[in-house]
């Protein structure tokens, strides 16, 4: 299966490259990032087109890896109409049937930030997002634009997880998910459950894809993405069906 990404909007767009910096995913490697001119507002039309070319959003920035001699970061997406949860995912859907899901604008919320800070300190204390801060959170996950949304996951009013998503014309883009790192919630696999809920949301909105960002074969942190089958990957300018591992 193959689909061709459309041409970018018919107007001039400027892009920039960062200087090489330490790769966030693979040790002992350097990364370079291509990003849209920060003065360019990431409006819906531009974003729709660039997402089909493998671009992601972080705050107000649209970017994608552009590393010399390395193509480890592979854009992947779920074709919603063809996806069927596997046995483990069906168990997770039943196990989390007691959760309520609420959709909200991507604005700052103190309760959200408190959960985010706990998550970063517990799960990513060795990463470049540590230590968490209000400014970092606002820059990364809040955006005053209709396509930027947050999904809350609650149990008896207790906030257990938040998933930041973007609603594009051709799918949902999974930006980031953070959740309660307490041991008593581990069986819920809240990160995987959040993706399953995004697939369900895309179904309701008649959107054909859920974009999962980049998959890296050598990164164990990315293994969960390959559990969503079928999966499509971006090969240059074409989306193709991924071969299961």
Short mmCIF file of C-alpha atoms in Angstrom, two decimals:
data_model
loop_
_atom_site.label_atom_id
_atom_site.label_comp_id
_atom_site.label_asym_id
_atom_site.label_seq_id
_atom_site.Cartn_x
_atom_site.Cartn_y
_atom_site.Cartn_z
CA UNK A 1 0.00 0.00 0.00
CA UNK A 2 1.38 3.40 -0.93
CA UNK A 3 0.12 6.96 -0.83
CA UNK A 4 1.92 10.02 -2.09
CA UNK A 5 2.24 13.04 0.16
CA UNK A 6 0.92 16.23 -1.46
CA UNK A 7 3.05 19.16 -2.38
CA UNK A 8 3.53 21.82 0.29
CA UNK A 9 1.30 24.92 0.06
CA UNK A 10 1.89 27.04 -3.02
CA UNK A 11 3.82 29.82 -1.30
CA UNK A 12 7.35 30.31 -0.12
CA UNK A 13 8.23 28.81 3.24
CA UNK A 14 11.59 29.21 4.94
CA UNK A 15 13.30 26.41 6.83
CA UNK A 16 16.36 26.35 9.06
CA UNK A 17 18.77 23.72 10.34
CA UNK A 18 19.97 23.50 13.92
CA UNK A 19 23.61 22.97 14.71
CA UNK A 20 24.45 19.32 15.48
CA UNK A 21 23.48 18.34 18.99
CA UNK A 22 23.35 15.16 21.08
CA UNK A 23 20.72 12.72 19.83
CA UNK A 24 17.86 12.25 22.30
CA UNK A 25 17.30 8.62 21.29
CA UNK A 26 20.57 6.99 20.28
CA UNK A 27 23.70 7.31 22.45
CA UNK A 28 26.94 8.60 20.97
CA UNK A 29 25.19 10.11 17.95
CA UNK A 30 24.60 13.67 16.88
CA UNK A 31 21.34 14.96 15.47
CA UNK A 32 20.37 17.89 13.26
CA UNK A 33 16.81 19.21 13.04
CA UNK A 34 15.07 20.90 10.13
CA UNK A 35 12.41 23.33 11.31
CA UNK A 36 9.96 25.79 9.84
CA UNK A 37 10.81 29.47 10.24
CA UNK A 38 9.70 30.34 13.81
CA UNK A 39 8.15 33.54 12.44
CA UNK A 40 5.77 31.39 10.40
CA UNK A 41 2.57 30.65 12.31
CA UNK A 42 1.88 26.90 12.14
CA UNK A 43 -1.57 27.37 10.60
CA UNK A 44 -3.80 24.47 9.65
CA UNK A 45 -3.01 24.33 5.91
CA UNK A 46 0.77 24.46 6.32
CA UNK A 47 0.66 21.98 9.19
CA UNK A 48 -1.56 19.54 7.25
CA UNK A 49 0.88 19.50 4.34
CA UNK A 50 4.06 19.26 6.40
CA UNK A 51 2.67 16.49 8.62
CA UNK A 52 2.32 14.33 5.51
CA UNK A 53 6.01 14.96 4.89
CA UNK A 54 7.02 13.72 8.33
CA UNK A 55 7.01 16.98 10.29
CA UNK A 56 6.01 17.07 13.95
CA UNK A 57 4.97 19.89 16.27
CA UNK A 58 6.61 20.97 19.51
CA UNK A 59 4.97 24.07 20.91
CA UNK A 60 4.87 26.56 18.02
CA UNK A 61 7.58 24.79 16.03
CA UNK A 62 7.17 22.32 13.16
CA UNK A 63 10.24 20.14 12.68
CA UNK A 64 11.68 16.85 11.47
CA UNK A 65 15.08 15.14 11.80
CA UNK A 66 17.63 15.97 9.10
CA UNK A 67 20.73 14.08 10.18
CA UNK A 68 23.64 13.57 7.81
CA UNK A 69 24.35 9.88 7.26
CA UNK A 70 21.49 8.70 9.50
CA UNK A 71 17.88 7.80 8.69
CA UNK A 72 17.01 6.00 11.93
CA UNK A 73 13.95 8.19 12.70
CA UNK A 74 11.05 6.82 10.66
CA UNK A 75 7.65 8.54 10.61
CA UNK A 76 4.83 6.08 11.32
CA UNK A 77 1.04 6.24 11.37
CA UNK A 78 -1.91 3.92 12.02
CA UNK A 79 -4.49 3.47 9.23
CA UNK A 80 -7.56 3.78 11.43
CA UNK A 81 -10.07 1.86 9.30
CA UNK A 82 -7.80 -1.21 9.16
CA UNK A 83 -6.59 -1.23 12.75
CA UNK A 84 -7.80 -4.00 15.05
CA UNK A 85 -6.53 -4.22 18.65
CA UNK A 86 -4.51 -7.32 19.45
CA UNK A 87 -5.21 -9.54 22.45
CA UNK A 88 -3.13 -7.46 24.86
CA UNK A 89 -4.71 -4.22 23.67
CA UNK A 90 -8.22 -5.66 24.05
CA UNK A 91 -7.35 -6.54 27.66
CA UNK A 92 -6.17 -2.97 28.25
CA UNK A 93 -9.42 -1.58 26.86
CA UNK A 94 -11.39 -3.72 29.33
CA UNK A 95 -9.00 -2.97 32.21
CA UNK A 96 -9.38 0.77 31.69
CA UNK A 97 -13.12 0.71 31.12
CA UNK A 98 -13.55 2.58 34.42
CA UNK A 99 -11.73 5.68 33.14
CA UNK A 100 -13.42 8.82 31.89
CA UNK A 101 -11.92 10.69 28.94
CA UNK A 102 -12.42 14.43 28.56
CA UNK A 103 -11.26 16.65 25.70
CA UNK A 104 -9.95 20.13 26.49
CA UNK A 105 -8.11 23.02 24.78
CA UNK A 106 -4.30 22.93 25.01
CA UNK A 107 -4.04 25.61 27.71
CA UNK A 108 -2.00 25.58 30.90
CA UNK A 109 -3.58 23.79 33.84
CA UNK A 110 -1.89 23.52 37.25
CA UNK A 111 -3.22 19.99 37.82
CA UNK A 112 -1.87 18.87 34.46
CA UNK A 113 1.52 20.40 35.17
CA UNK A 114 1.78 18.72 38.58
CA UNK A 115 1.23 15.33 36.93
CA UNK A 116 3.69 16.18 34.14
CA UNK A 117 6.38 17.15 36.68
CA UNK A 118 5.91 13.87 38.59
CA UNK A 119 6.11 11.90 35.35
CA UNK A 120 9.30 13.59 34.14
CA UNK A 121 11.02 13.22 37.52
CA UNK A 122 10.08 9.54 37.77
CA UNK A 123 10.48 8.37 34.17
CA UNK A 124 12.88 10.80 32.47
CA UNK A 125 15.28 12.09 35.13
CA UNK A 126 18.15 11.12 32.80
CA UNK A 127 16.71 12.92 29.76
CA UNK A 128 16.88 16.39 28.27
CA UNK A 129 13.40 17.28 29.64
CA UNK A 130 14.66 17.10 33.23
CA UNK A 131 14.19 19.05 35.40
CA UNK A 132 10.62 20.04 34.51
CA UNK A 133 9.53 23.67 34.76
CA UNK A 134 6.41 25.72 34.11
CA UNK A 135 8.10 27.48 31.20
CA UNK A 136 9.21 24.21 29.62
CA UNK A 137 5.71 22.76 29.93
CA UNK A 138 4.02 25.84 28.45
CA UNK A 139 6.48 26.02 25.56
CA UNK A 140 6.14 22.32 24.77
CA UNK A 141 2.48 21.41 25.29
CA UNK A 142 0.31 24.52 25.26
CA UNK A 143 -0.84 26.30 22.12
CA UNK A 144 -3.71 28.72 21.51
CA UNK A 145 -4.97 27.12 18.31
CA UNK A 146 -8.18 25.14 17.64
CA UNK A 147 -6.31 22.07 16.33
CA UNK A 148 -4.29 21.66 19.57
CA UNK A 149 -6.21 19.58 22.14
CA UNK A 150 -5.64 17.71 25.39
CA UNK A 151 -7.28 14.43 26.42
CA UNK A 152 -7.68 13.89 30.15
CA UNK A 153 -8.00 10.40 31.63
CA UNK A 154 -9.63 10.29 35.08
CA UNK A 155 -10.70 7.68 37.60
CA UNK A 156 -13.19 8.92 40.20
CA UNK A 157 -12.08 12.48 39.37
CA UNK A 158 -8.41 11.62 39.93
CA UNK A 159 -6.25 12.68 36.97
CA UNK A 160 -4.24 9.69 35.76
CA UNK A 161 -3.02 10.76 32.31
CA UNK A 162 -3.01 13.56 29.76
CA UNK A 163 -2.44 13.13 26.02
CA UNK A 164 -1.59 16.16 23.88
CA UNK A 165 -2.94 15.74 20.34
CA UNK A 166 -3.45 17.78 17.18
CA UNK A 167 -6.55 17.41 15.02
CA UNK A 168 -5.45 17.62 11.37
CA UNK A 169 -7.58 17.32 8.24
CA UNK A 170 -6.22 13.82 7.56
CA UNK A 171 -5.71 12.43 11.05
CA UNK A 172 -4.78 12.92 14.67
CA UNK A 173 -1.17 13.63 15.57
CA UNK A 174 -0.07 12.18 18.92
CA UNK A 175 2.19 14.85 20.39
CA UNK A 176 2.97 13.58 23.89
CA UNK A 177 1.42 11.59 26.72
CA UNK A 178 2.28 11.75 30.40
CA UNK A 179 0.70 9.75 33.20
CA UNK A 180 0.73 8.85 36.88
CA UNK A 181 3.93 6.83 37.43
CA UNK A 182 2.68 5.20 40.64
CA UNK A 183 3.19 1.39 40.74
CA UNK A 184 -0.52 0.77 41.36
CA UNK A 185 -1.32 2.13 37.89
CA UNK A 186 1.32 0.23 35.91
CA UNK A 187 -1.11 -2.52 34.87
CA UNK A 188 -3.21 0.07 33.10
CA UNK A 189 -0.42 0.74 30.52
CA UNK A 190 -1.77 4.27 30.23
CA UNK A 191 0.51 5.27 27.35
CA UNK A 192 -0.78 2.46 25.15
CA UNK A 193 -4.35 3.07 26.30
CA UNK A 194 -4.05 6.74 25.31
CA UNK A 195 -3.12 5.72 21.75
CA UNK A 196 -6.08 3.32 21.61
CA UNK A 197 -8.37 6.16 22.63
CA UNK A 198 -6.89 8.37 19.92
CA UNK A 199 -7.63 5.67 17.35
CA UNK A 200 -11.22 5.57 18.64
CA UNK A 201 -11.44 9.36 18.46
CA UNK A 202 -10.14 9.40 14.88
CA UNK A 203 -12.80 6.80 14.02
CA UNK A 204 -15.55 9.03 15.43
CA UNK A 205 -14.22 12.05 13.53
CA UNK A 206 -13.88 10.02 10.29
CA UNK A 207 -10.16 10.76 10.14
CA UNK A 208 -8.08 8.14 8.33
CA UNK A 209 -4.86 8.14 10.37
CA UNK A 210 -3.25 8.52 13.77
CA UNK A 211 0.32 9.80 13.49
CA UNK A 212 2.64 8.34 16.14
CA UNK A 213 5.72 10.41 15.37
CA UNK A 214 9.06 8.68 14.86
CA UNK A 215 9.89 5.03 15.30
CA UNK A 216 13.54 4.04 15.80
CA UNK A 217 14.43 0.38 15.47
CA UNK A 218 17.41 0.64 17.83
CA UNK A 219 15.48 2.44 20.58
CA UNK A 220 13.65 0.16 23.07
CA UNK A 221 11.49 3.13 24.08
CA UNK A 222 9.90 3.00 20.61
CA UNK A 223 8.95 -0.68 20.64
CA UNK A 224 5.38 0.01 21.73
CA UNK A 225 4.62 1.77 18.43
CA UNK A 226 5.16 -1.41 16.45
CA UNK A 227 2.45 -3.15 18.49
CA UNK A 228 -0.15 -1.13 16.57
CA UNK A 229 -0.81 -3.04 13.39
CA UNK A 230 -1.12 -2.45 10.55
CA UNK A 231 1.40 0.39 10.59
CA UNK A 232 2.49 2.65 7.75
CA UNK A 233 5.84 4.39 7.41
CA UNK A 234 7.08 7.33 5.38
CA UNK A 235 9.61 6.29 2.75
CA UNK A 236 10.84 9.57 1.32
CA UNK A 237 7.61 11.14 0.04
CA UNK A 238 5.47 7.98 0.05
CA UNK A 239 3.60 6.25 2.88
CA UNK A 240 3.94 2.45 2.72
CA UNK A 241 2.79 -0.49 4.79
CA UNK A 242 5.38 -1.42 7.41
CA UNK A 243 6.70 -4.98 7.63
CA UNK A 244 6.07 -6.42 11.12
CA UNK A 245 9.20 -7.29 13.09
#
